[in-house]
PDB file of C-alpha atoms and ligand atoms in Angstrom:
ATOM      1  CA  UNK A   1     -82.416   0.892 -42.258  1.00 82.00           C
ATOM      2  CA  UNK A   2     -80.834  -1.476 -39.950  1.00 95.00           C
ATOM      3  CA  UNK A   3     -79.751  -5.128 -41.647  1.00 98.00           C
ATOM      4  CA  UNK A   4     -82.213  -7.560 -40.601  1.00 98.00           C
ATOM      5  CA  UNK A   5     -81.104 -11.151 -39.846  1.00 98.00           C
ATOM      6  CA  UNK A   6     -83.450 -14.210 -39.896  1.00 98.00           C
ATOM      7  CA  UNK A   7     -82.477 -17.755 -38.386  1.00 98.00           C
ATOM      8  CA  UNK A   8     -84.304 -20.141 -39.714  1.00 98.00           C
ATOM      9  CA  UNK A   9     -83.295 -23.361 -37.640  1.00 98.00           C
ATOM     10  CA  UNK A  10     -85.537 -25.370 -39.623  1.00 98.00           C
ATOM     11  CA  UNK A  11     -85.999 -29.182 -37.707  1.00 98.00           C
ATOM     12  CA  UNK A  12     -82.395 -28.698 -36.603  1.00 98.00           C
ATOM     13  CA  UNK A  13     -83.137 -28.035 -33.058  1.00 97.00           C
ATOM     14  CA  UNK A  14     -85.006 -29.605 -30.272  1.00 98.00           C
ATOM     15  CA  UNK A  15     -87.969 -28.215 -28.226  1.00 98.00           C
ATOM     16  CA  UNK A  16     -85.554 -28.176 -25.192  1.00 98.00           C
ATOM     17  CA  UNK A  17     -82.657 -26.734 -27.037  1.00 98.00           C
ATOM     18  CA  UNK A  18     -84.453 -24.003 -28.713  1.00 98.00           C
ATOM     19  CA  UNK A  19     -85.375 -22.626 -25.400  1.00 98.00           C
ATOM     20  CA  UNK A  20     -82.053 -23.181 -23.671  1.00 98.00           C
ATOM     21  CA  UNK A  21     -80.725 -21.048 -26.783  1.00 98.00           C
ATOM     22  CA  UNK A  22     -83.169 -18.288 -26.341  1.00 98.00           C
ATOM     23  CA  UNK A  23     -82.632 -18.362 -22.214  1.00 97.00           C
ATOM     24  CA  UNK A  24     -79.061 -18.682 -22.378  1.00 97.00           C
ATOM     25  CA  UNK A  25     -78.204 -15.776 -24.817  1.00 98.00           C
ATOM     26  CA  UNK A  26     -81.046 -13.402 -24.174  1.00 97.00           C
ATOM     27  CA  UNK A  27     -79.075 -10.811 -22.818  1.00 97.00           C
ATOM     28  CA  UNK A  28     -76.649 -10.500 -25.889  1.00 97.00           C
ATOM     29  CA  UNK A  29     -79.196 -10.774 -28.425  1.00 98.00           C
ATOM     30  CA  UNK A  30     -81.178  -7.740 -26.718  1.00 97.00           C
ATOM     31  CA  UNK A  31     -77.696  -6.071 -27.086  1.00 97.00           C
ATOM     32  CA  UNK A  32     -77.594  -6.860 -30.900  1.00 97.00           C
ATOM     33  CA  UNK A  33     -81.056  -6.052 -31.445  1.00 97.00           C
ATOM     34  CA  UNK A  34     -79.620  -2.286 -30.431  1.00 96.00           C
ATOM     35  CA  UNK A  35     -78.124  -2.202 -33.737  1.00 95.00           C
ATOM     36  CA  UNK A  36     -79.588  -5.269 -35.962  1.00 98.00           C
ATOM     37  CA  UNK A  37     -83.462  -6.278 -36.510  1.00 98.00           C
ATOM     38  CA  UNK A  38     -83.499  -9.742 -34.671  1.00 98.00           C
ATOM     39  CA  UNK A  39     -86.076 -12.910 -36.165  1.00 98.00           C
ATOM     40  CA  UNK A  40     -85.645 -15.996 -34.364  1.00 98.00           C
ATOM     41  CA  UNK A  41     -87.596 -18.839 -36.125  1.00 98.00           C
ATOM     42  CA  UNK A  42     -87.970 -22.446 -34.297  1.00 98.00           C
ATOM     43  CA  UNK A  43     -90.019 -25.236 -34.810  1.00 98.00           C
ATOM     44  CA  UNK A  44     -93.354 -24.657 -34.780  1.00 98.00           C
ATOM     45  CA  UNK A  45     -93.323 -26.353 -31.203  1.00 98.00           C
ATOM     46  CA  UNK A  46     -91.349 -23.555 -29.688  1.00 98.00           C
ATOM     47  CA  UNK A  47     -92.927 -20.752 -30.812  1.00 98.00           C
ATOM     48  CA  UNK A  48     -95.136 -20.030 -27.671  1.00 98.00           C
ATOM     49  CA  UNK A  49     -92.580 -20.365 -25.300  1.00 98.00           C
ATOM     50  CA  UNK A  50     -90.337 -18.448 -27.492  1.00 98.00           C
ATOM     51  CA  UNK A  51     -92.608 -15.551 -28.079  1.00 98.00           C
ATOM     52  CA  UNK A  52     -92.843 -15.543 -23.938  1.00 98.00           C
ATOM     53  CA  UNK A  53     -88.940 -15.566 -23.379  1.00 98.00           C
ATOM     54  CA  UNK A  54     -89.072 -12.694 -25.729  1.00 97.00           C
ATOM     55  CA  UNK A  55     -92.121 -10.636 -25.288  1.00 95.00           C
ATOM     56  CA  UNK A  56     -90.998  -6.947 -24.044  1.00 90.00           C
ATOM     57  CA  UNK A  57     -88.090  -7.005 -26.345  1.00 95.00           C
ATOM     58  CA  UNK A  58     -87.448  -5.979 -29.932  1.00 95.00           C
ATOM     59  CA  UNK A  59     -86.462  -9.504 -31.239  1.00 98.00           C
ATOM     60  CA  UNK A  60     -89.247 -10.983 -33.490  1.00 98.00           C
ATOM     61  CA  UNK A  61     -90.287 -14.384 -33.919  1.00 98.00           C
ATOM     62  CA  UNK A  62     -91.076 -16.440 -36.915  1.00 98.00           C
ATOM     63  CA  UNK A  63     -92.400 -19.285 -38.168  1.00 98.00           C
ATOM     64  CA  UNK A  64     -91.126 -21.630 -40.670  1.00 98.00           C
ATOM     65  CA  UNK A  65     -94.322 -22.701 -42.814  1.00 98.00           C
ATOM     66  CA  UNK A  66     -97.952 -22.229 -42.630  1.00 98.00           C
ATOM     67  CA  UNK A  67    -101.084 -23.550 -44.223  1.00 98.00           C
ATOM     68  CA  UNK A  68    -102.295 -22.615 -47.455  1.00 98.00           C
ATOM     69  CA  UNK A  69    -105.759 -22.804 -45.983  1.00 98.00           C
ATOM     70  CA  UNK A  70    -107.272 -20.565 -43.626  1.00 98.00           C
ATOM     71  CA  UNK A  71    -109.273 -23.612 -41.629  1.00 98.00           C
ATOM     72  CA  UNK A  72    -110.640 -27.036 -42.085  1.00 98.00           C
ATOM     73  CA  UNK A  73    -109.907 -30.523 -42.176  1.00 98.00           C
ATOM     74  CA  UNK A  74    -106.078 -30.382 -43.037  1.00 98.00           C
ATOM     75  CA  UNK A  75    -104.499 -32.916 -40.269  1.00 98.00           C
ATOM     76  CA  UNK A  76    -101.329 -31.696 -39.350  1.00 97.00           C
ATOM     77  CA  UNK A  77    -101.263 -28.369 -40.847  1.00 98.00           C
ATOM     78  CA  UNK A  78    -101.290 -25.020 -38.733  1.00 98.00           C
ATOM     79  CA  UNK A  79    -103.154 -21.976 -40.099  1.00 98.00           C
ATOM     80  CA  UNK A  80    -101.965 -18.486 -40.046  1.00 98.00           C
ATOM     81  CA  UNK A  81    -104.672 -17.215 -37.687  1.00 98.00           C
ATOM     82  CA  UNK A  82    -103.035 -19.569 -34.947  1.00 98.00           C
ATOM     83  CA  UNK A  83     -99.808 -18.414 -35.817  1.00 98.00           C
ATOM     84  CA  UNK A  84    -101.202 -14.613 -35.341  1.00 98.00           C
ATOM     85  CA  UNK A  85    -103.336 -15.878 -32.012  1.00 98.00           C
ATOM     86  CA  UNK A  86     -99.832 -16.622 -30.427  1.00 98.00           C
ATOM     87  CA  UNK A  87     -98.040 -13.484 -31.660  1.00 98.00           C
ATOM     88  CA  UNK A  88     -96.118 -14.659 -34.493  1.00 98.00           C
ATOM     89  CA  UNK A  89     -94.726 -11.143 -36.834  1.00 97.00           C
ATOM     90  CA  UNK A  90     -93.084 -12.882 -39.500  1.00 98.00           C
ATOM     91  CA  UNK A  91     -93.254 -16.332 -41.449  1.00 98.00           C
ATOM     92  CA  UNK A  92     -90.945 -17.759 -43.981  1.00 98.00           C
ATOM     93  CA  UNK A  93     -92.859 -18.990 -47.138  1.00 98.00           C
ATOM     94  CA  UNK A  94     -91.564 -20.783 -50.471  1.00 97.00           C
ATOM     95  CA  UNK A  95     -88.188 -21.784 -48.876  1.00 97.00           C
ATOM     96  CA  UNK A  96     -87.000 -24.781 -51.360  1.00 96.00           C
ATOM     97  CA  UNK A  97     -86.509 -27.135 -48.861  1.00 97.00           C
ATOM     98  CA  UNK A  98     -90.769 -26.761 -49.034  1.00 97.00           C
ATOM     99  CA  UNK A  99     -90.681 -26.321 -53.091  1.00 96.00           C
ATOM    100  CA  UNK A 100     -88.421 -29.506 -53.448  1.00 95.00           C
ATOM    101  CA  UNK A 101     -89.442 -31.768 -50.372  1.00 96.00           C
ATOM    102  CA  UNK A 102     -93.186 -31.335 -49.818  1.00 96.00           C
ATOM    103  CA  UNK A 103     -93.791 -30.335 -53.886  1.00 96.00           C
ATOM    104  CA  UNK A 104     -95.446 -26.536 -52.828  1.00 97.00           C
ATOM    105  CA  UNK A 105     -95.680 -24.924 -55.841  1.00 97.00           C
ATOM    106  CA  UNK A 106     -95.760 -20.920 -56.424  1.00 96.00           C
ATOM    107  CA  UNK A 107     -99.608 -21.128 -56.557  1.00 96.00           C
ATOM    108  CA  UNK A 108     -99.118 -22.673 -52.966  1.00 97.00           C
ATOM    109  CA  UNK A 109     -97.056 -20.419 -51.712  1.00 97.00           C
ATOM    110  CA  UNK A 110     -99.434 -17.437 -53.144  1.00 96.00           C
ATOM    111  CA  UNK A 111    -102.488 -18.669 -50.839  1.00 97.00           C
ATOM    112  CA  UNK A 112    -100.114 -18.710 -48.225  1.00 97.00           C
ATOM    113  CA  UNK A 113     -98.768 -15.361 -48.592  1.00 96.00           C
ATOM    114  CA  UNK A 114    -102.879 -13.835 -48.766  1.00 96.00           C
ATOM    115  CA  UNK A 115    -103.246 -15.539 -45.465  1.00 97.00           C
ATOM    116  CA  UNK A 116    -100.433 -14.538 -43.694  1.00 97.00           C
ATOM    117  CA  UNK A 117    -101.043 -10.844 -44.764  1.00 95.00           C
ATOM    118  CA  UNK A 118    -105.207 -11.211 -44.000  1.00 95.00           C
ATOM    119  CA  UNK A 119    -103.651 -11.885 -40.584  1.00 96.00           C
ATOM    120  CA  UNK A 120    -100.849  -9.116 -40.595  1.00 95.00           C
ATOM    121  CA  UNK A 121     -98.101 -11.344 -40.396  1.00 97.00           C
ATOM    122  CA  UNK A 122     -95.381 -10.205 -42.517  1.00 97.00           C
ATOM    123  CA  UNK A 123     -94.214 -13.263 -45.137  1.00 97.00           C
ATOM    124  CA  UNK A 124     -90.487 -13.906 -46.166  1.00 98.00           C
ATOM    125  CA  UNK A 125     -90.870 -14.999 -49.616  1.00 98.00           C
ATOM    126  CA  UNK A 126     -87.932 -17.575 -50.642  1.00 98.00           C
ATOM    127  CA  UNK A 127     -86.781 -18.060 -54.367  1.00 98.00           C
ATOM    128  CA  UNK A 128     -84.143 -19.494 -55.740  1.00 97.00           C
ATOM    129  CA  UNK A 129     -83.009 -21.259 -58.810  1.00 97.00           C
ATOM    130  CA  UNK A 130     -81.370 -24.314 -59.216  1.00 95.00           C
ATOM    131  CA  UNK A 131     -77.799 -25.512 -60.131  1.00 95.00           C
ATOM    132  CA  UNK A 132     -78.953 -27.124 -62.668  1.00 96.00           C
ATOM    133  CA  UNK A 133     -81.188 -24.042 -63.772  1.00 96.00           C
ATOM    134  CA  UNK A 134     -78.602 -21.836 -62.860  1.00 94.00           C
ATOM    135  CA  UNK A 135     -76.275 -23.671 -65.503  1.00 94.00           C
ATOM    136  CA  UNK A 136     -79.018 -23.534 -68.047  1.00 95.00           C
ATOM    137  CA  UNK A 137     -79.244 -19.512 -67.826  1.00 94.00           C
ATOM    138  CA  UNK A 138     -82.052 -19.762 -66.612  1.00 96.00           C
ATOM    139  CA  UNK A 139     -81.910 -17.926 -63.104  1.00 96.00           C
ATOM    140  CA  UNK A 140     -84.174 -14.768 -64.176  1.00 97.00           C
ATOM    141  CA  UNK A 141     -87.027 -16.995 -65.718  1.00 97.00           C
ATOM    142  CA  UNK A 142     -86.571 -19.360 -63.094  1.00 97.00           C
ATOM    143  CA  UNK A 143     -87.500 -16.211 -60.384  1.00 97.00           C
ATOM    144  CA  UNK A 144     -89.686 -14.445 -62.159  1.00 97.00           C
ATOM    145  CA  UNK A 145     -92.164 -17.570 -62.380  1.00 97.00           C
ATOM    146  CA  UNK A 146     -91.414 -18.234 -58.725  1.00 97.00           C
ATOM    147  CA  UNK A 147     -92.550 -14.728 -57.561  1.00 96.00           C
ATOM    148  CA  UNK A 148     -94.635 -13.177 -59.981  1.00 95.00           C
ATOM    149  CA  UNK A 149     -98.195 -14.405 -58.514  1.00 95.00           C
ATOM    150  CA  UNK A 150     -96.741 -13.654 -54.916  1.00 94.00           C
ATOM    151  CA  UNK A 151     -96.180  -9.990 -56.493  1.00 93.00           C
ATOM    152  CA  UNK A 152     -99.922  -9.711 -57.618  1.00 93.00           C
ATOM    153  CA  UNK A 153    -101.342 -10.653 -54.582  1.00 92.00           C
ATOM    154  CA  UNK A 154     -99.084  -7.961 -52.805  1.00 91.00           C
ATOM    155  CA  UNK A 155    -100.281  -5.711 -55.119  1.00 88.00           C
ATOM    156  CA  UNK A 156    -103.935  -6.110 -54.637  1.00 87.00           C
ATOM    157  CA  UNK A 157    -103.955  -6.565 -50.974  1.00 84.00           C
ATOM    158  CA  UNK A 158    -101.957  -4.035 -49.658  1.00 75.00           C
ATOM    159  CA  UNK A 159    -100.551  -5.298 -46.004  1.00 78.00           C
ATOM    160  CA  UNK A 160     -98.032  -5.727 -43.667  1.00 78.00           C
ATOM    161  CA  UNK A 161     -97.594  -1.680 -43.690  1.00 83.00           C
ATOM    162  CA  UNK A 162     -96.960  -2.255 -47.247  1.00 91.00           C
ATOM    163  CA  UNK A 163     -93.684  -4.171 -46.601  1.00 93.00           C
ATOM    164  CA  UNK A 164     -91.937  -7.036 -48.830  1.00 95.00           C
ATOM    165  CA  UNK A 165     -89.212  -9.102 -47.639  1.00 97.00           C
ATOM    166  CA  UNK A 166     -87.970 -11.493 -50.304  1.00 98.00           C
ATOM    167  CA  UNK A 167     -85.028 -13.719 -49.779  1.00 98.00           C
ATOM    168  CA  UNK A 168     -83.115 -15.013 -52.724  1.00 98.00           C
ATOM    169  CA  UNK A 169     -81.639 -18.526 -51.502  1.00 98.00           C
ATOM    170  CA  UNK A 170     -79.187 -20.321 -54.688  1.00 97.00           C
ATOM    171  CA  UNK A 171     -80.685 -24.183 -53.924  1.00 96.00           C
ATOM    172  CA  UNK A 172     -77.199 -24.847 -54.668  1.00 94.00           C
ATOM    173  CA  UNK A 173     -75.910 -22.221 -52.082  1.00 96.00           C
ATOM    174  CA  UNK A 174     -78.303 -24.039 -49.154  1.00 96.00           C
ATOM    175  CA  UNK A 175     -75.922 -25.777 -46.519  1.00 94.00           C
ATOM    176  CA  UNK A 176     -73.077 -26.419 -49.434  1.00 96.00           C
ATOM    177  CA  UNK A 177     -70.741 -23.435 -48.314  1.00 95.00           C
ATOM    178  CA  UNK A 178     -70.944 -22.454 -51.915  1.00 94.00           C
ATOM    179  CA  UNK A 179     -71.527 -18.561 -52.451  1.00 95.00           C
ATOM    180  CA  UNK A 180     -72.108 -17.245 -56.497  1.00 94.00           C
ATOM    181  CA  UNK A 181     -69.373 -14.884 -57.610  1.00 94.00           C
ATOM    182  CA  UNK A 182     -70.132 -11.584 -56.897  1.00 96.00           C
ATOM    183  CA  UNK A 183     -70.777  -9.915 -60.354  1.00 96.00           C
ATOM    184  CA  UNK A 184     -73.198 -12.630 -60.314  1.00 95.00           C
ATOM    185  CA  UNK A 185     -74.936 -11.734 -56.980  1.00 97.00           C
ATOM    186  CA  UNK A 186     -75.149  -8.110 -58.173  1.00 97.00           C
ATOM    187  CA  UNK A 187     -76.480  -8.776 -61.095  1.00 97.00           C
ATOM    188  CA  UNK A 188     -79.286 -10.683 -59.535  1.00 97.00           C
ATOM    189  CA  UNK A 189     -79.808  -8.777 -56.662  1.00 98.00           C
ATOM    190  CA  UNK A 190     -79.868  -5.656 -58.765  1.00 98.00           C
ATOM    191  CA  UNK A 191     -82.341  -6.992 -61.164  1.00 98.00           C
ATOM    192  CA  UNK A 192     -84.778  -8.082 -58.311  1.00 98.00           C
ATOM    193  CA  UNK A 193     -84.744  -4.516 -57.383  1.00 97.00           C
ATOM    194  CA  UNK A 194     -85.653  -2.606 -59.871  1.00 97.00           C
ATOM    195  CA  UNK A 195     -88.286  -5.479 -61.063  1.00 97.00           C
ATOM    196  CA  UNK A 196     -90.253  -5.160 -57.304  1.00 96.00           C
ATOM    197  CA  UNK A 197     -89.753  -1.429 -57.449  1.00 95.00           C
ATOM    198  CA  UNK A 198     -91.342  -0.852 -60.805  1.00 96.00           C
ATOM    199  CA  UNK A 199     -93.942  -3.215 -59.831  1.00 94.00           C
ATOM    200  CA  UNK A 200     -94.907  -2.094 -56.147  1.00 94.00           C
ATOM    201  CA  UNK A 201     -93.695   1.008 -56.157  1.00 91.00           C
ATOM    202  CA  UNK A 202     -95.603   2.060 -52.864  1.00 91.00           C
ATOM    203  CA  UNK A 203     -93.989  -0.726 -50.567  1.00 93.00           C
ATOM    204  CA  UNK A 204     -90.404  -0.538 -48.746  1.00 94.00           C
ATOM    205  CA  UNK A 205     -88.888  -3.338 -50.403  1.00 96.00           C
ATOM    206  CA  UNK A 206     -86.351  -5.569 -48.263  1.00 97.00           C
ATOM    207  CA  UNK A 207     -84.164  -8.192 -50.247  1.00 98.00           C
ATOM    208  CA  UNK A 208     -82.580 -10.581 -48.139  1.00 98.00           C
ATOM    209  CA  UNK A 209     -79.957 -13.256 -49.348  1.00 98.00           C
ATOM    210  CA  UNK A 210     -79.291 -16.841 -47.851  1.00 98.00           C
ATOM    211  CA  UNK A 211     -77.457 -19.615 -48.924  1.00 98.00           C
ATOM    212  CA  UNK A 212     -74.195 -20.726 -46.443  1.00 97.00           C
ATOM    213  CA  UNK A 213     -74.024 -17.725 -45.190  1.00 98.00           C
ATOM    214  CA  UNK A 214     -71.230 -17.226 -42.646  1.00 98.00           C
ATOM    215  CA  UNK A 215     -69.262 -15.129 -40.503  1.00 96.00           C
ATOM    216  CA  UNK A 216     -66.138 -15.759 -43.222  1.00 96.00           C
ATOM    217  CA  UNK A 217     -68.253 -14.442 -46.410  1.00 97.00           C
ATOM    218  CA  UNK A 218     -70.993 -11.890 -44.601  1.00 98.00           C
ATOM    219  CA  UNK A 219     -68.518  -8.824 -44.883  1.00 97.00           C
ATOM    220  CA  UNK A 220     -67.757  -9.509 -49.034  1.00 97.00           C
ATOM    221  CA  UNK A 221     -71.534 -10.390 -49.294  1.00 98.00           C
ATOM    222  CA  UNK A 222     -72.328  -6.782 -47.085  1.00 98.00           C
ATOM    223  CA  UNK A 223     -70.673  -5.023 -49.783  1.00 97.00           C
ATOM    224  CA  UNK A 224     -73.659  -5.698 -52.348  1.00 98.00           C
ATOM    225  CA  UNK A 225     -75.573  -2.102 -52.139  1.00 96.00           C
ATOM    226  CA  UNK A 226     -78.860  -4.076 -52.530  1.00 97.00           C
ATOM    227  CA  UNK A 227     -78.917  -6.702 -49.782  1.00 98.00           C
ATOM    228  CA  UNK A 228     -80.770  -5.716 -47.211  1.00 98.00           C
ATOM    229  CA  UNK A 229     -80.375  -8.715 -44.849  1.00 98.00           C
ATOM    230  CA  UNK A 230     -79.559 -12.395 -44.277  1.00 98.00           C
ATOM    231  CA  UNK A 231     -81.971 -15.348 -44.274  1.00 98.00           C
ATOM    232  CA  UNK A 232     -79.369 -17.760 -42.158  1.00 98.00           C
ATOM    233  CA  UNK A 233     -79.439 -21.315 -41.462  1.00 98.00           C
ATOM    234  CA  UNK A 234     -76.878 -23.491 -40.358  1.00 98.00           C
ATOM    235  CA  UNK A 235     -74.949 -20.438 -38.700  1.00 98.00           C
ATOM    236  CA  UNK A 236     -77.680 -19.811 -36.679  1.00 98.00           C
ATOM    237  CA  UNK A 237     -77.614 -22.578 -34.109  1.00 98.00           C
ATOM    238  CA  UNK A 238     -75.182 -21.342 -33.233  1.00 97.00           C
ATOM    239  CA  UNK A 239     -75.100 -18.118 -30.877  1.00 98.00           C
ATOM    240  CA  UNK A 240     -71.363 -16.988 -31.461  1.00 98.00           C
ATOM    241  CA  UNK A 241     -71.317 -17.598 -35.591  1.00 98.00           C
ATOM    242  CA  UNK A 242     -74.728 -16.129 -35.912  1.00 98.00           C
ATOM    243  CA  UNK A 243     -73.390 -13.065 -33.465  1.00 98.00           C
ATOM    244  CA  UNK A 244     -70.138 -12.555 -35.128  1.00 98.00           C
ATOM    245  CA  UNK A 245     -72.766 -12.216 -38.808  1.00 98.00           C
ATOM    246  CA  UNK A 246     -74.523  -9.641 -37.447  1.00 98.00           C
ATOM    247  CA  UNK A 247     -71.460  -7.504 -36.034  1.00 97.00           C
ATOM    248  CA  UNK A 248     -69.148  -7.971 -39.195  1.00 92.00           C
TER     249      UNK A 248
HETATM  250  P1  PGA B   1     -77.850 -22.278 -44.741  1.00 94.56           P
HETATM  251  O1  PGA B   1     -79.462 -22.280 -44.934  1.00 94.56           O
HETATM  252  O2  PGA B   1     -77.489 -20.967 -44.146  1.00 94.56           O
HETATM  253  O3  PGA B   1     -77.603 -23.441 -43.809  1.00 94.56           O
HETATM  254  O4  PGA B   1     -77.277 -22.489 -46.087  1.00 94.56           O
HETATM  255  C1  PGA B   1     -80.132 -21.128 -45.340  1.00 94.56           C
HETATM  256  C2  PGA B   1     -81.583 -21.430 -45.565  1.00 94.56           C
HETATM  257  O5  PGA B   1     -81.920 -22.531 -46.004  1.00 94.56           O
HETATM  258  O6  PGA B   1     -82.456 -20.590 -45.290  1.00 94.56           O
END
């Protein structure tokens, strides 16, 4: 399976800039998309435009929230059938920056996830623990209570072709440049793999880590058998540090 790489440029780019990146580098990332599955997701103002730039190619495009309802009055909000109407294939729910800033909670990010999948659009479920967690040993409880409804739903509602993409994302690791030792990182990303393949054992299971990753630490954080992909942030506003990730 080829690594696949998700920029999430949260609110970090502009309408305008979001499409001069996508103009001005289309031709390499069709070249890297040979080799690497590609998900570019922008503001939810760019989408359209993006999904035009890059509509007979291979490179996906995501978006960054969604409702947790399917319609009504929710000023503000956009609902996953829109998202679908427009061609959206994948949509990044849970990320902590949603947990911590706008107080989304797992049941949250559970009506979410039935949504997106009632309108086949394939959700990358973020979890993560705290530092503070993290120093309390607390990281497994911490995940398990942060996934475990998202897992039920999965498992009653088969979609998506029965794929799962979850990304673990250290809060701590977000935009600090600080990556968890590596015993550590195998330990959790080998734990999250056998707990999703005892419990959906007819999906093909992606695991994707994020946290600062970088073109420096990418090769070291390659070597972890169970990572199947990187959920990237800050390196991806960047063309050349988010290229040089995905050819490391
Ligand atoms: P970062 O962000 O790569 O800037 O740490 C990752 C994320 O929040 O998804």
């Amino acid at each position: 399976m080829k690594y696949l790489y998700v920029a999430n440029w949260k609110m970090n780019m502009s309408f305008e800039k979001s499409i001069t990146f996508c103009a001005q580098n289309y031709n390499r990332l069709i070249s890297l998309s040979a080799t690497a599955d590609i998900v570019i997701c922008p503001s939810f103002i760019a989408l359209k435009s993006i999904i035009e730039i890059f509509k007979n190619s291979i490179i996906a495009i995501g978006a960054q929230n969604c409702s947790q309802y399917a319609i009504g009055p929710y000023t503000g909000e956009i609902a996953a059938q829109s998202l679908k109407e427009i061609g959206v294939a994948y949509c990044i729910v849970g990320h902590s920056e949603r947990r911590i800033h706008y107080g989304e909670t797992s049941e949250v990010i559970a009506k979410k996830v039935v949504l997106l999948c009632e309108n086949n659009i394939q959700p990358i479920i973020c979890i993560g623990e705290t530092e503070m967690e993290c120093n309390q040993q607390k990281i497994f409880t911490v995940l398990t209570q942060q996934i475990e409804q998202c897992i039920k739903i999965i498992h009653n509602m088969p979609c998506c072709a029965n794929r799962v993409i979850i990304a673990y994302e250290p809060v701590w690791s977000i935009g600090t440049g600080i990556i968890l030792k590596q015993e550590q990182l195998e330990k959790i990303f080998t734990w999250l793999a056998e707990l999703l393949y005892a419990q959906l054992p007819n999906y093909s299971i992606q695991l994707l880590y994020g946290g600062s990753v970088s073109s420096i630490n990418v090769s070291q954080l390659k070597t972890i058998r169970q990572i199947d992909g990187f959920l990237v942030g800050g390196a991806s506003l960047n063309f050349e540090s988010f290229s040089k990730i995905i050819t490391q």
